[in-house]
Amino acid sequence: MLSLKQISKYYSSGGAKTYVLNRVDLDVDQGEFVSIMGPSGSGKSTLLNIIGMLDQPSEGYQYFLNEPVHQLKDKQRSALYKQNIGFVFQAYHLIDELTVYENIETPLLYQDVKSAERKALVADILDRFNIVGKKDLFPEQLSGGQQQLVGIARALISKPKLILADEPTGNLNSKQGEEIMELFKKLNKEDGVTVIQVTHSEKNAQYGSRIINLLDGKIDSSIIL
Amino acid sequence: MFKNHLKIAFRSLWRNRAFSAINMFGLILGFTVFIFIAEYVAYEWNANRFHQNFNQLSRLSFLYKTGESNYYLPPGLGPTLKSNVPGIKQVVRIGENVGSGVLSINTGASKNVFREERVSFVDGQFLKVFTFPVLQGNGLLNEPQTMALSKTTAIKYFGNVNAVGKVIQVNNQFGNTDYTVTSVYQDMPQNSDIQADVLLSYKTLESAALRNGNDWADPTGLGSEYSYLYILTNENANLSQISAQATNLWHKLKPDSKNDHVGLQPFQNLHIAPGFSYQFQTYGSLLLLIAFLSVAMLIIVIAWVNYINLSTAQALNRAREVGVRKVLGASRGQLTLQYLTETFVLTTISLGVAMLMVLMLQAAYNSFLEKQLSLAVLNAGWFWLGGATLIISGTLLAGGYVSWVLSSFNPLKTIRSKAFLKVGGLSLRRGLVVFQFVTSIIFIIATIVLYEQLQYMQNQDLGMKVEQRLAVTGPSIINSSQRDNSIAFENEVRQLPFVKQLSASNNIPGQGYNFSTAGITKSNANPGDDKKSYAMLIVDDQFFKTYDINIKYGTGFTLPMLAHGWTKTKKVVLNEAAVRQLGYNDNNAIIGQKIKWNNDFEIVGVVKDYHHLGLHEQIKPMIFLPAVADGFFTLKMETANMSTKMEQIRSLYQKNFPGEPFSYSFLDEVYDKQYKTEYQLGKIFIAAAFTAVLIACMGLLGLAMFAARRRIKEIGIRKILGANVFSLVNLISADFLKLVVVALVVASPIAWYIMHRWLEGFAYRITMQWWMFASAGLMALFIAFATVSIQAIKAAVSNPVKSLRSE
């Protein structure tokens, strides 16, 4: 599904290069559930952002669904991730001014999906996530777990092939966290969505099919569970 | 999508309501001022334009070698022009207010009497050529002793507009004459420069009997110049050619007028001059119009600048939202559209509220301008379109910039933390604040200079006194007993205990002279002396005493000199300027000398120069002529308990001048009226300065809020390290006060130049002082400090633990 070859990310300061990522090779197949772990500053989030095309590597080759991402123009790149990738954030990042329903609907608006179809898609996912009763509430009226649920629903609404989650349970208590992880597992198993998450938690990492450990911008180990 | 944008726009405006309110307040203020001024501009622009022949009308004038111009022409020139100069379709003469007097209607038992000032003699086609709508009758005044009434006048006299065929007796300087009403016309609109309530046919004056001895008014005469001449030309007529032919004709008719030129002033330029050095007089003021227009433009630009400033400052709060939307797949164009929608909503609401404000404040504004303005004024010409285009384009520009800034945020950085965020254009926003303060400071300086000049003019020693002087308008009916009545009235008023002095004169200070003339020289004149002009004023023996004008040499007039009138007595009093212009030495030997003005006139006195008219112009050489005058009676009196005193004067007036309406004015007010334009400018500048400063302060407030928020971490750390509130307030405020100082430096020379040019319009004027600029600067500085320090204090007293944690 995606392939990173010799990917590096560095910042130059005063002639010296500070590497965040250093010649990373990574292949992820369709249907995998990958957990990226590592201490603070090891480059986890940067790696995730590069995979999500929100950030660009300084060097290396990147392929996504057989497209050479490193050769694409900005527009093509954003079209590619718009279609295929959903993002889930630690701080949920729901839009405060919008209701649950509208938050979930927003990506569809940006893809020019017709009104009737939008309605059907949002109703469907509200139903699946069991949050129909909450659809007219604003984010601040929800608990953290519920907000993250909405965040995931929003990430899934455009039927992405890949979900990128940056510490999705970081702001949740353990019970809420478990529910979210179960949800990811279910999505992975039943719907065949590929999931890549960054996590600090050994326990959450166990939900996946593979754990990649990063250390100082390099892959330290890759363990298939 | 648009519905969605609209929804989000309303929600986010509501969510940030404090901010939206400040932002909207600036726009509302800007729009309100703009609409008001647009009304004025539209009104001035539309002056006279209702005439269907607008583009083919011109006013005639004499242009002299001296650069002066004269719009009063001999009426006899009119018909001659029409028959001799090709291209002229019609000539219409207007003897403006020449027929003013008392109109009476016999209603059987009683006689209704009205005093009318705006009674003009006009040619028969007047109502057709100028296309004033005729309500009743045929609109023609071709026959002698015919008249037309305005709608209001007709209703005043007869209760309705059905006045055609009625007979009205007109008692004016031409005696008592009966006129038959042929037409009733719609009231002349306020923005018509031609105004009359009653029109009398010029044909009437062709009869010597109906002129009552006033042969100067003969419509066929070429001697006395008292009539406006308007011509209606053929389409595509060549005005300069007509002007040249008219000039030739005039030279043929009057061989001694070789140096005069007959000028044609197109009707389009009758109200507002097309440029500042326009040779013809206009009814409106280009200066006021330009001042108004620049104020309007500046205020609305300031409002937009404010919008940009506040919105970009607030952008920081929106950054995360922008980031999230981008990650969710929003393109830059979509985001721009969304924020433009927000601008659109904000502008529309502001515009709506501004309209309401205009409706509410219209009456006050109208009384200030003394004009009947309303939103309906804009309903003519290109004003709606122009105004709408201006507002839309400004909004697009301001909103577009803000949207552009917002949509340029890098999503990754905004999502991670605000601390990484740099909102672009900080220097631009500083520049905008400087611009706002430059404008504000210019307005403040202009206001100060203007009021200093007004103060100066009011406090200037005029060389005479106008306070506690009451001017009673003399009778308009001239008959055989006139003189005796006037003398009787004067004597009786003098008996009133509160009247200290009384003088009769044919004109009064602040209002004008009786006439101006050349051809006066000393006995051994130098060549060219006879071209110099003198202002003549007809007064009685008490004039100088009543106005406290100092007599320098000689005696002034005595009672016996009045008795036979100045044409027989042949005595004059000069002012110092006249002495200089005549070429006499300024000493006592001048008394008894003779000046030549066809005959010899003996100089019996010289008075010190005084400002007969306002300080715009130099004191003119004046010559006083003695007569039993009755144009105005000036009473020097205590002005306490005016109403009872006025009653007594009124009863004496009505006893001696039965049937004459009693009207009066206070001399200081008459004199002050000359500065009306300056007072209006002053008020405009005060309002403009106030608005500009207010809006600019809001911009500053936005910037301060932004800065305080941006530097909250720095402030927290400084506090933990031991900084006190005072030093923190200084830290934040200093940045902004620097901007105001920069603005002062930029504004001062601009303001100096503008006001210097303005002051040049006054013969007597102040010189600008450094303190005028300094106090404007201090004022701006103080207001700015007050605005900023509130934000600074708020930031400085906040709990550092809280601010650092939230980072």
Short mmCIF file of N, CA and C in Angstrom, two decimals, chain B residues 40-173:
data_model
loop_
_atom_site.label_atom_id
_atom_site.label_comp_id
_atom_site.label_asym_id
_atom_site.label_seq_id
_atom_site.Cartn_x
_atom_site.Cartn_y
_atom_site.Cartn_z
N TYR B 40 -24.80 64.29 0.90
CA TYR B 40 -24.45 65.69 0.63
C TYR B 40 -23.86 65.85 -0.77
N VAL B 41 -22.94 64.92 -1.10
CA VAL B 41 -22.30 65.01 -2.41
C VAL B 41 -23.34 64.83 -3.52
N ALA B 42 -24.22 63.87 -3.33
CA ALA B 42 -25.26 63.62 -4.34
C ALA B 42 -26.14 64.85 -4.50
N TYR B 43 -26.46 65.46 -3.36
CA TYR B 43 -27.31 66.64 -3.36
C TYR B 43 -26.66 67.78 -4.13
N GLU B 44 -25.40 68.01 -3.83
CA GLU B 44 -24.68 69.08 -4.51
C GLU B 44 -24.52 68.78 -5.99
N TRP B 45 -24.24 67.53 -6.28
CA TRP B 45 -24.05 67.11 -7.66
C TRP B 45 -25.33 67.31 -8.46
N ASN B 46 -26.45 67.02 -7.82
CA ASN B 46 -27.72 67.08 -8.51
C ASN B 46 -28.31 68.48 -8.60
N ALA B 47 -27.63 69.44 -7.98
CA ALA B 47 -28.16 70.79 -8.00
C ALA B 47 -28.43 71.23 -9.44
N ASN B 48 -29.60 71.76 -9.68
CA ASN B 48 -30.00 72.30 -10.99
C ASN B 48 -30.22 71.23 -12.07
N ARG B 49 -29.85 69.98 -11.76
CA ARG B 49 -29.87 68.97 -12.81
C ARG B 49 -31.28 68.56 -13.22
N PHE B 50 -32.26 68.95 -12.43
CA PHE B 50 -33.63 68.56 -12.76
C PHE B 50 -34.14 69.30 -14.00
N HIS B 51 -33.46 70.38 -14.38
CA HIS B 51 -33.90 71.11 -15.56
C HIS B 51 -33.67 70.28 -16.81
N GLN B 52 -34.70 70.19 -17.63
CA GLN B 52 -34.56 69.37 -18.83
C GLN B 52 -33.55 69.97 -19.80
N ASN B 53 -33.39 71.28 -19.76
CA ASN B 53 -32.47 71.94 -20.68
C ASN B 53 -31.09 72.17 -20.06
N PHE B 54 -30.85 71.37 -19.00
CA PHE B 54 -29.63 71.55 -18.21
C PHE B 54 -28.37 71.76 -19.06
N ASN B 55 -28.24 70.97 -20.11
CA ASN B 55 -27.00 71.01 -20.89
C ASN B 55 -26.94 72.15 -21.90
N GLN B 56 -28.07 72.85 -22.07
CA GLN B 56 -28.06 73.90 -23.09
C GLN B 56 -28.23 75.29 -22.50
N LEU B 57 -28.14 75.37 -21.14
CA LEU B 57 -28.32 76.66 -20.49
C LEU B 57 -26.97 77.25 -20.09
N SER B 58 -26.88 78.57 -20.19
CA SER B 58 -25.67 79.25 -19.73
C SER B 58 -26.04 80.57 -19.08
N ARG B 59 -25.19 81.01 -18.17
CA ARG B 59 -25.40 82.32 -17.55
C ARG B 59 -24.40 83.30 -18.15
N LEU B 60 -24.89 84.51 -18.43
CA LEU B 60 -24.01 85.53 -18.99
C LEU B 60 -23.36 86.35 -17.89
N SER B 61 -22.17 86.84 -18.18
CA SER B 61 -21.52 87.71 -17.21
C SER B 61 -20.58 88.65 -17.94
N PHE B 62 -20.20 89.70 -17.24
CA PHE B 62 -19.14 90.58 -17.74
C PHE B 62 -17.85 90.21 -17.06
N LEU B 63 -16.81 89.99 -17.87
CA LEU B 63 -15.50 89.74 -17.29
C LEU B 63 -14.65 90.97 -17.55
N TYR B 64 -14.07 91.51 -16.48
CA TYR B 64 -13.29 92.74 -16.62
C TYR B 64 -11.80 92.43 -16.70
N LYS B 65 -11.08 93.39 -17.21
CA LYS B 65 -9.62 93.27 -17.31
C LYS B 65 -8.99 93.01 -15.95
N THR B 66 -9.61 93.52 -14.89
CA THR B 66 -9.05 93.39 -13.55
C THR B 66 -9.15 91.97 -13.03
N GLY B 67 -9.85 91.10 -13.76
CA GLY B 67 -10.05 89.74 -13.27
C GLY B 67 -11.36 89.59 -12.53
N GLU B 68 -12.00 90.74 -12.25
CA GLU B 68 -13.28 90.64 -11.57
C GLU B 68 -14.37 90.27 -12.57
N SER B 69 -15.47 89.77 -12.01
CA SER B 69 -16.58 89.43 -12.89
C SER B 69 -17.86 90.00 -12.30
N ASN B 70 -18.83 90.19 -13.16
CA ASN B 70 -20.10 90.78 -12.73
C ASN B 70 -21.23 90.02 -13.39
N TYR B 71 -22.20 89.61 -12.60
CA TYR B 71 -23.29 88.80 -13.13
C TYR B 71 -24.57 89.60 -13.30
N TYR B 72 -24.52 90.85 -12.87
CA TYR B 72 -25.67 91.72 -13.08
C TYR B 72 -25.46 92.47 -14.37
N LEU B 73 -26.36 92.24 -15.32
CA LEU B 73 -26.21 92.80 -16.66
C LEU B 73 -27.38 93.72 -16.96
N PRO B 74 -27.20 94.62 -17.91
CA PRO B 74 -28.34 95.47 -18.25
C PRO B 74 -29.41 94.63 -18.95
N PRO B 75 -30.67 94.74 -18.54
CA PRO B 75 -31.71 93.89 -19.11
C PRO B 75 -31.90 94.12 -20.60
N GLY B 76 -31.59 95.34 -21.07
CA GLY B 76 -31.79 95.64 -22.49
C GLY B 76 -30.94 94.80 -23.41
N LEU B 77 -29.86 94.21 -22.86
CA LEU B 77 -28.96 93.39 -23.68
C LEU B 77 -29.65 92.10 -24.12
N GLY B 78 -30.60 91.63 -23.29
CA GLY B 78 -31.23 90.33 -23.54
C GLY B 78 -31.85 90.18 -24.91
N PRO B 79 -32.92 90.94 -25.21
CA PRO B 79 -33.60 90.80 -26.50
C PRO B 79 -32.68 91.07 -27.68
N THR B 80 -31.75 92.02 -27.52
CA THR B 80 -30.81 92.34 -28.60
C THR B 80 -29.95 91.12 -28.93
N LEU B 81 -29.52 90.44 -27.90
CA LEU B 81 -28.69 89.24 -28.09
C LEU B 81 -29.43 88.20 -28.91
N LYS B 82 -30.69 87.98 -28.50
CA LYS B 82 -31.46 86.91 -29.14
C LYS B 82 -31.61 87.18 -30.64
N SER B 83 -31.82 88.46 -31.00
CA SER B 83 -32.06 88.74 -32.41
C SER B 83 -30.77 88.88 -33.21
N ASN B 84 -29.62 89.02 -32.54
CA ASN B 84 -28.37 89.27 -33.27
C ASN B 84 -27.37 88.12 -33.26
N VAL B 85 -27.44 87.29 -32.25
CA VAL B 85 -26.43 86.23 -32.16
C VAL B 85 -27.07 84.89 -32.53
N PRO B 86 -26.56 84.25 -33.58
CA PRO B 86 -27.12 82.95 -33.95
C PRO B 86 -26.74 81.88 -32.91
N GLY B 87 -27.60 80.89 -32.78
CA GLY B 87 -27.30 79.81 -31.83
C GLY B 87 -28.04 79.97 -30.52
N ILE B 88 -28.60 81.20 -30.30
CA ILE B 88 -29.34 81.42 -29.06
C ILE B 88 -30.83 81.20 -29.34
N LYS B 89 -31.41 80.21 -28.62
CA LYS B 89 -32.84 79.93 -28.81
C LYS B 89 -33.69 80.88 -27.98
N GLN B 90 -33.28 81.09 -26.76
CA GLN B 90 -34.06 81.91 -25.84
C GLN B 90 -33.12 82.69 -24.93
N VAL B 91 -33.57 83.88 -24.53
CA VAL B 91 -32.88 84.62 -23.48
C VAL B 91 -33.89 84.83 -22.36
N VAL B 92 -33.52 84.49 -21.15
CA VAL B 92 -34.41 84.73 -20.02
C VAL B 92 -33.71 85.65 -19.04
N ARG B 93 -34.39 86.74 -18.70
CA ARG B 93 -33.82 87.69 -17.74
C ARG B 93 -34.49 87.48 -16.38
N ILE B 94 -33.71 87.61 -15.35
CA ILE B 94 -34.26 87.51 -14.00
C ILE B 94 -33.81 88.74 -13.22
N GLY B 95 -34.76 89.56 -12.83
CA GLY B 95 -34.46 90.65 -11.91
C GLY B 95 -34.68 90.11 -10.50
N GLU B 96 -33.62 89.47 -9.97
CA GLU B 96 -33.80 88.69 -8.76
C GLU B 96 -34.16 89.56 -7.56
N ASN B 97 -35.26 89.23 -6.93
CA ASN B 97 -35.76 89.92 -5.73
C ASN B 97 -35.99 91.42 -5.94
N VAL B 98 -35.98 91.83 -7.18
CA VAL B 98 -36.17 93.26 -7.46
C VAL B 98 -37.60 93.67 -7.10
N GLY B 99 -38.53 92.72 -7.15
CA GLY B 99 -39.92 93.05 -6.87
C GLY B 99 -40.34 92.84 -5.44
N SER B 100 -39.38 92.60 -4.53
CA SER B 100 -39.78 92.28 -3.16
C SER B 100 -40.55 93.43 -2.52
N GLY B 101 -41.52 93.07 -1.73
CA GLY B 101 -42.36 94.08 -1.11
C GLY B 101 -43.53 93.41 -0.41
N VAL B 102 -44.64 94.10 -0.41
CA VAL B 102 -45.80 93.59 0.33
C VAL B 102 -46.90 93.25 -0.66
N LEU B 103 -47.43 92.04 -0.52
CA LEU B 103 -48.50 91.60 -1.40
C LEU B 103 -49.79 91.59 -0.60
N SER B 104 -50.86 92.17 -1.16
CA SER B 104 -52.12 92.17 -0.41
C SER B 104 -53.25 91.67 -1.29
N ILE B 105 -54.16 90.97 -0.64
CA ILE B 105 -55.30 90.39 -1.33
C ILE B 105 -56.57 90.94 -0.69
N ASN B 106 -57.43 91.48 -1.51
CA ASN B 106 -58.72 91.94 -0.97
C ASN B 106 -59.68 90.78 -0.87
N THR B 107 -60.07 90.45 0.35
CA THR B 107 -61.06 89.38 0.52
C THR B 107 -62.36 90.00 1.00
N GLY B 108 -62.78 91.02 0.28
CA GLY B 108 -64.03 91.68 0.64
C GLY B 108 -63.86 92.53 1.88
N ALA B 109 -64.16 91.98 3.01
CA ALA B 109 -64.16 92.74 4.25
C ALA B 109 -62.74 93.14 4.66
N SER B 110 -61.86 92.19 4.69
CA SER B 110 -60.52 92.49 5.22
C SER B 110 -59.48 92.40 4.10
N LYS B 111 -58.26 92.80 4.46
CA LYS B 111 -57.18 92.78 3.50
C LYS B 111 -56.07 91.89 4.09
N ASN B 112 -55.72 90.84 3.35
CA ASN B 112 -54.62 89.99 3.82
C ASN B 112 -53.31 90.51 3.26
N VAL B 113 -52.36 90.71 4.17
CA VAL B 113 -51.09 91.32 3.76
C VAL B 113 -49.94 90.37 4.06
N PHE B 114 -49.06 90.18 3.08
CA PHE B 114 -47.88 89.32 3.28
C PHE B 114 -46.66 90.04 2.78
N ARG B 115 -45.58 89.91 3.55
CA ARG B 115 -44.32 90.46 3.06
C ARG B 115 -43.58 89.35 2.33
N GLU B 116 -43.14 89.63 1.14
CA GLU B 116 -42.42 88.62 0.35
C GLU B 116 -41.07 89.17 -0.07
N GLU B 117 -40.01 88.40 0.19
CA GLU B 117 -38.66 88.82 -0.20
C GLU B 117 -38.31 88.30 -1.60
N ARG B 118 -38.70 87.05 -1.83
CA ARG B 118 -38.22 86.41 -3.06
C ARG B 118 -39.22 86.63 -4.21
N VAL B 119 -39.29 87.90 -4.61
CA VAL B 119 -40.18 88.27 -5.70
C VAL B 119 -39.31 88.76 -6.85
N SER B 120 -39.32 88.04 -7.96
CA SER B 120 -38.42 88.38 -9.07
C SER B 120 -39.20 88.73 -10.33
N PHE B 121 -38.63 89.65 -11.10
CA PHE B 121 -39.17 89.93 -12.43
C PHE B 121 -38.50 88.97 -13.41
N VAL B 122 -39.33 88.29 -14.22
CA VAL B 122 -38.76 87.34 -15.17
C VAL B 122 -39.42 87.51 -16.53
N ASP B 123 -38.76 86.95 -17.55
CA ASP B 123 -39.33 86.98 -18.89
C ASP B 123 -40.42 85.92 -19.02
N GLY B 124 -41.25 86.09 -20.04
CA GLY B 124 -42.45 85.28 -20.21
C GLY B 124 -42.21 83.78 -20.27
N GLN B 125 -41.07 83.36 -20.85
CA GLN B 125 -40.82 81.93 -21.06
C GLN B 125 -40.09 81.29 -19.88
N PHE B 126 -39.92 82.04 -18.79
CA PHE B 126 -39.09 81.58 -17.67
C PHE B 126 -39.40 80.15 -17.25
N LEU B 127 -40.70 79.88 -16.98
CA LEU B 127 -41.07 78.56 -16.45
C LEU B 127 -40.86 77.46 -17.50
N LYS B 128 -40.89 77.83 -18.78
CA LYS B 128 -40.69 76.83 -19.84
C LYS B 128 -39.21 76.53 -20.03
N VAL B 129 -38.42 77.60 -20.07
CA VAL B 129 -36.99 77.42 -20.33
C VAL B 129 -36.33 76.66 -19.18
N PHE B 130 -36.70 77.02 -17.95
CA PHE B 130 -36.10 76.34 -16.80
C PHE B 130 -36.85 75.07 -16.39
N THR B 131 -37.96 74.80 -17.05
CA THR B 131 -38.78 73.61 -16.78
C THR B 131 -39.08 73.40 -15.29
N PHE B 132 -39.53 74.47 -14.64
CA PHE B 132 -40.13 74.29 -13.32
C PHE B 132 -41.56 73.81 -13.56
N PRO B 133 -41.97 72.69 -12.98
CA PRO B 133 -43.28 72.13 -13.30
C PRO B 133 -44.42 73.09 -12.95
N VAL B 134 -45.32 73.29 -13.91
CA VAL B 134 -46.47 74.18 -13.71
C VAL B 134 -47.67 73.35 -13.28
N LEU B 135 -48.28 73.72 -12.16
CA LEU B 135 -49.41 72.95 -11.62
C LEU B 135 -50.74 73.44 -12.17
N GLN B 136 -50.84 74.76 -12.29
CA GLN B 136 -52.09 75.36 -12.76
C GLN B 136 -51.73 76.45 -13.77
N GLY B 137 -52.60 76.65 -14.75
CA GLY B 137 -52.38 77.74 -15.70
C GLY B 137 -51.45 77.35 -16.82
N ASN B 138 -51.11 78.35 -17.67
CA ASN B 138 -50.36 78.06 -18.88
C ASN B 138 -48.86 78.24 -18.72
N GLY B 139 -48.40 78.75 -17.57
CA GLY B 139 -46.97 78.86 -17.32
C GLY B 139 -46.32 80.01 -18.07
N LEU B 140 -47.11 80.91 -18.66
CA LEU B 140 -46.54 82.02 -19.42
C LEU B 140 -46.71 83.35 -18.68
N LEU B 141 -45.73 84.24 -18.83
CA LEU B 141 -45.80 85.57 -18.22
C LEU B 141 -45.50 86.62 -19.28
N ASN B 142 -46.14 86.47 -20.44
CA ASN B 142 -45.82 87.36 -21.56
C ASN B 142 -46.50 88.72 -21.45
N GLU B 143 -47.62 88.77 -20.73
CA GLU B 143 -48.39 90.00 -20.66
C GLU B 143 -47.95 90.86 -19.48
N PRO B 144 -48.09 92.19 -19.61
CA PRO B 144 -47.83 93.04 -18.44
C PRO B 144 -48.81 92.73 -17.32
N GLN B 145 -48.36 92.98 -16.12
CA GLN B 145 -49.19 92.79 -14.93
C GLN B 145 -49.72 91.37 -14.78
N THR B 146 -48.88 90.40 -15.18
CA THR B 146 -49.21 89.01 -14.87
C THR B 146 -48.16 88.47 -13.91
N MET B 147 -48.57 87.44 -13.16
CA MET B 147 -47.67 86.89 -12.17
C MET B 147 -47.88 85.39 -12.03
N ALA B 148 -46.88 84.72 -11.43
CA ALA B 148 -47.02 83.30 -11.10
C ALA B 148 -46.63 83.12 -9.65
N LEU B 149 -47.30 82.16 -8.98
CA LEU B 149 -47.03 81.90 -7.57
C LEU B 149 -46.50 80.48 -7.41
N SER B 150 -45.65 80.30 -6.42
CA SER B 150 -45.25 78.94 -6.08
C SER B 150 -46.41 78.28 -5.35
N LYS B 151 -46.38 76.96 -5.32
CA LYS B 151 -47.46 76.20 -4.69
C LYS B 151 -47.66 76.66 -3.24
N THR B 152 -46.56 76.74 -2.50
CA THR B 152 -46.66 77.11 -1.09
C THR B 152 -47.27 78.50 -0.94
N THR B 153 -46.81 79.43 -1.77
CA THR B 153 -47.33 80.80 -1.67
C THR B 153 -48.82 80.82 -1.99
N ALA B 154 -49.21 80.08 -3.05
CA ALA B 154 -50.62 80.05 -3.42
C ALA B 154 -51.47 79.51 -2.28
N ILE B 155 -50.98 78.46 -1.66
CA ILE B 155 -51.74 77.87 -0.54
C ILE B 155 -51.80 78.84 0.63
N LYS B 156 -50.68 79.56 0.83
CA LYS B 156 -50.64 80.54 1.92
C LYS B 156 -51.70 81.63 1.70
N TYR B 157 -51.85 82.04 0.44
CA TYR B 157 -52.77 83.15 0.15
C TYR B 157 -54.22 82.70 0.03
N PHE B 158 -54.40 81.55 -0.65
CA PHE B 158 -55.78 81.17 -1.02
C PHE B 158 -56.23 79.85 -0.42
N GLY B 159 -55.36 79.19 0.31
CA GLY B 159 -55.77 77.93 0.92
C GLY B 159 -55.66 76.75 -0.03
N ASN B 160 -55.49 77.00 -1.31
CA ASN B 160 -55.31 75.91 -2.27
C ASN B 160 -54.54 76.44 -3.48
N VAL B 161 -54.31 75.54 -4.46
CA VAL B 161 -53.48 75.96 -5.59
C VAL B 161 -54.30 76.59 -6.72
N ASN B 162 -55.62 76.70 -6.52
CA ASN B 162 -56.47 77.24 -7.59
C ASN B 162 -56.46 78.76 -7.55
N ALA B 163 -55.33 79.32 -7.95
CA ALA B 163 -55.17 80.77 -7.83
C ALA B 163 -55.25 81.47 -9.18
N VAL B 164 -55.29 80.71 -10.27
CA VAL B 164 -55.25 81.33 -11.58
C VAL B 164 -56.45 82.26 -11.77
N GLY B 165 -56.16 83.49 -12.23
CA GLY B 165 -57.23 84.47 -12.45
C GLY B 165 -57.40 85.42 -11.29
N LYS B 166 -56.85 85.08 -10.11
CA LYS B 166 -56.97 85.96 -8.95
C LYS B 166 -56.08 87.20 -9.14
N VAL B 167 -56.50 88.29 -8.49
CA VAL B 167 -55.73 89.53 -8.60
C VAL B 167 -55.07 89.84 -7.26
N ILE B 168 -53.78 90.15 -7.32
CA ILE B 168 -53.03 90.48 -6.10
C ILE B 168 -52.39 91.85 -6.28
N GLN B 169 -52.51 92.69 -5.25
CA GLN B 169 -51.88 94.00 -5.32
C GLN B 169 -50.46 93.88 -4.78
N VAL B 170 -49.49 94.29 -5.58
CA VAL B 170 -48.09 94.21 -5.17
C VAL B 170 -47.60 95.62 -4.89
N ASN B 171 -47.12 95.82 -3.67
CA ASN B 171 -46.63 97.12 -3.25
C ASN B 171 -45.13 97.02 -3.01
N ASN B 172 -44.37 97.55 -3.98
CA ASN B 172 -42.92 97.49 -3.83
C ASN B 172 -42.32 98.81 -4.32
N GLN B 173 -41.03 98.79 -4.63
CA GLN B 173 -40.38 100.06 -5.02
C GLN B 173 -41.00 100.66 -6.28
#
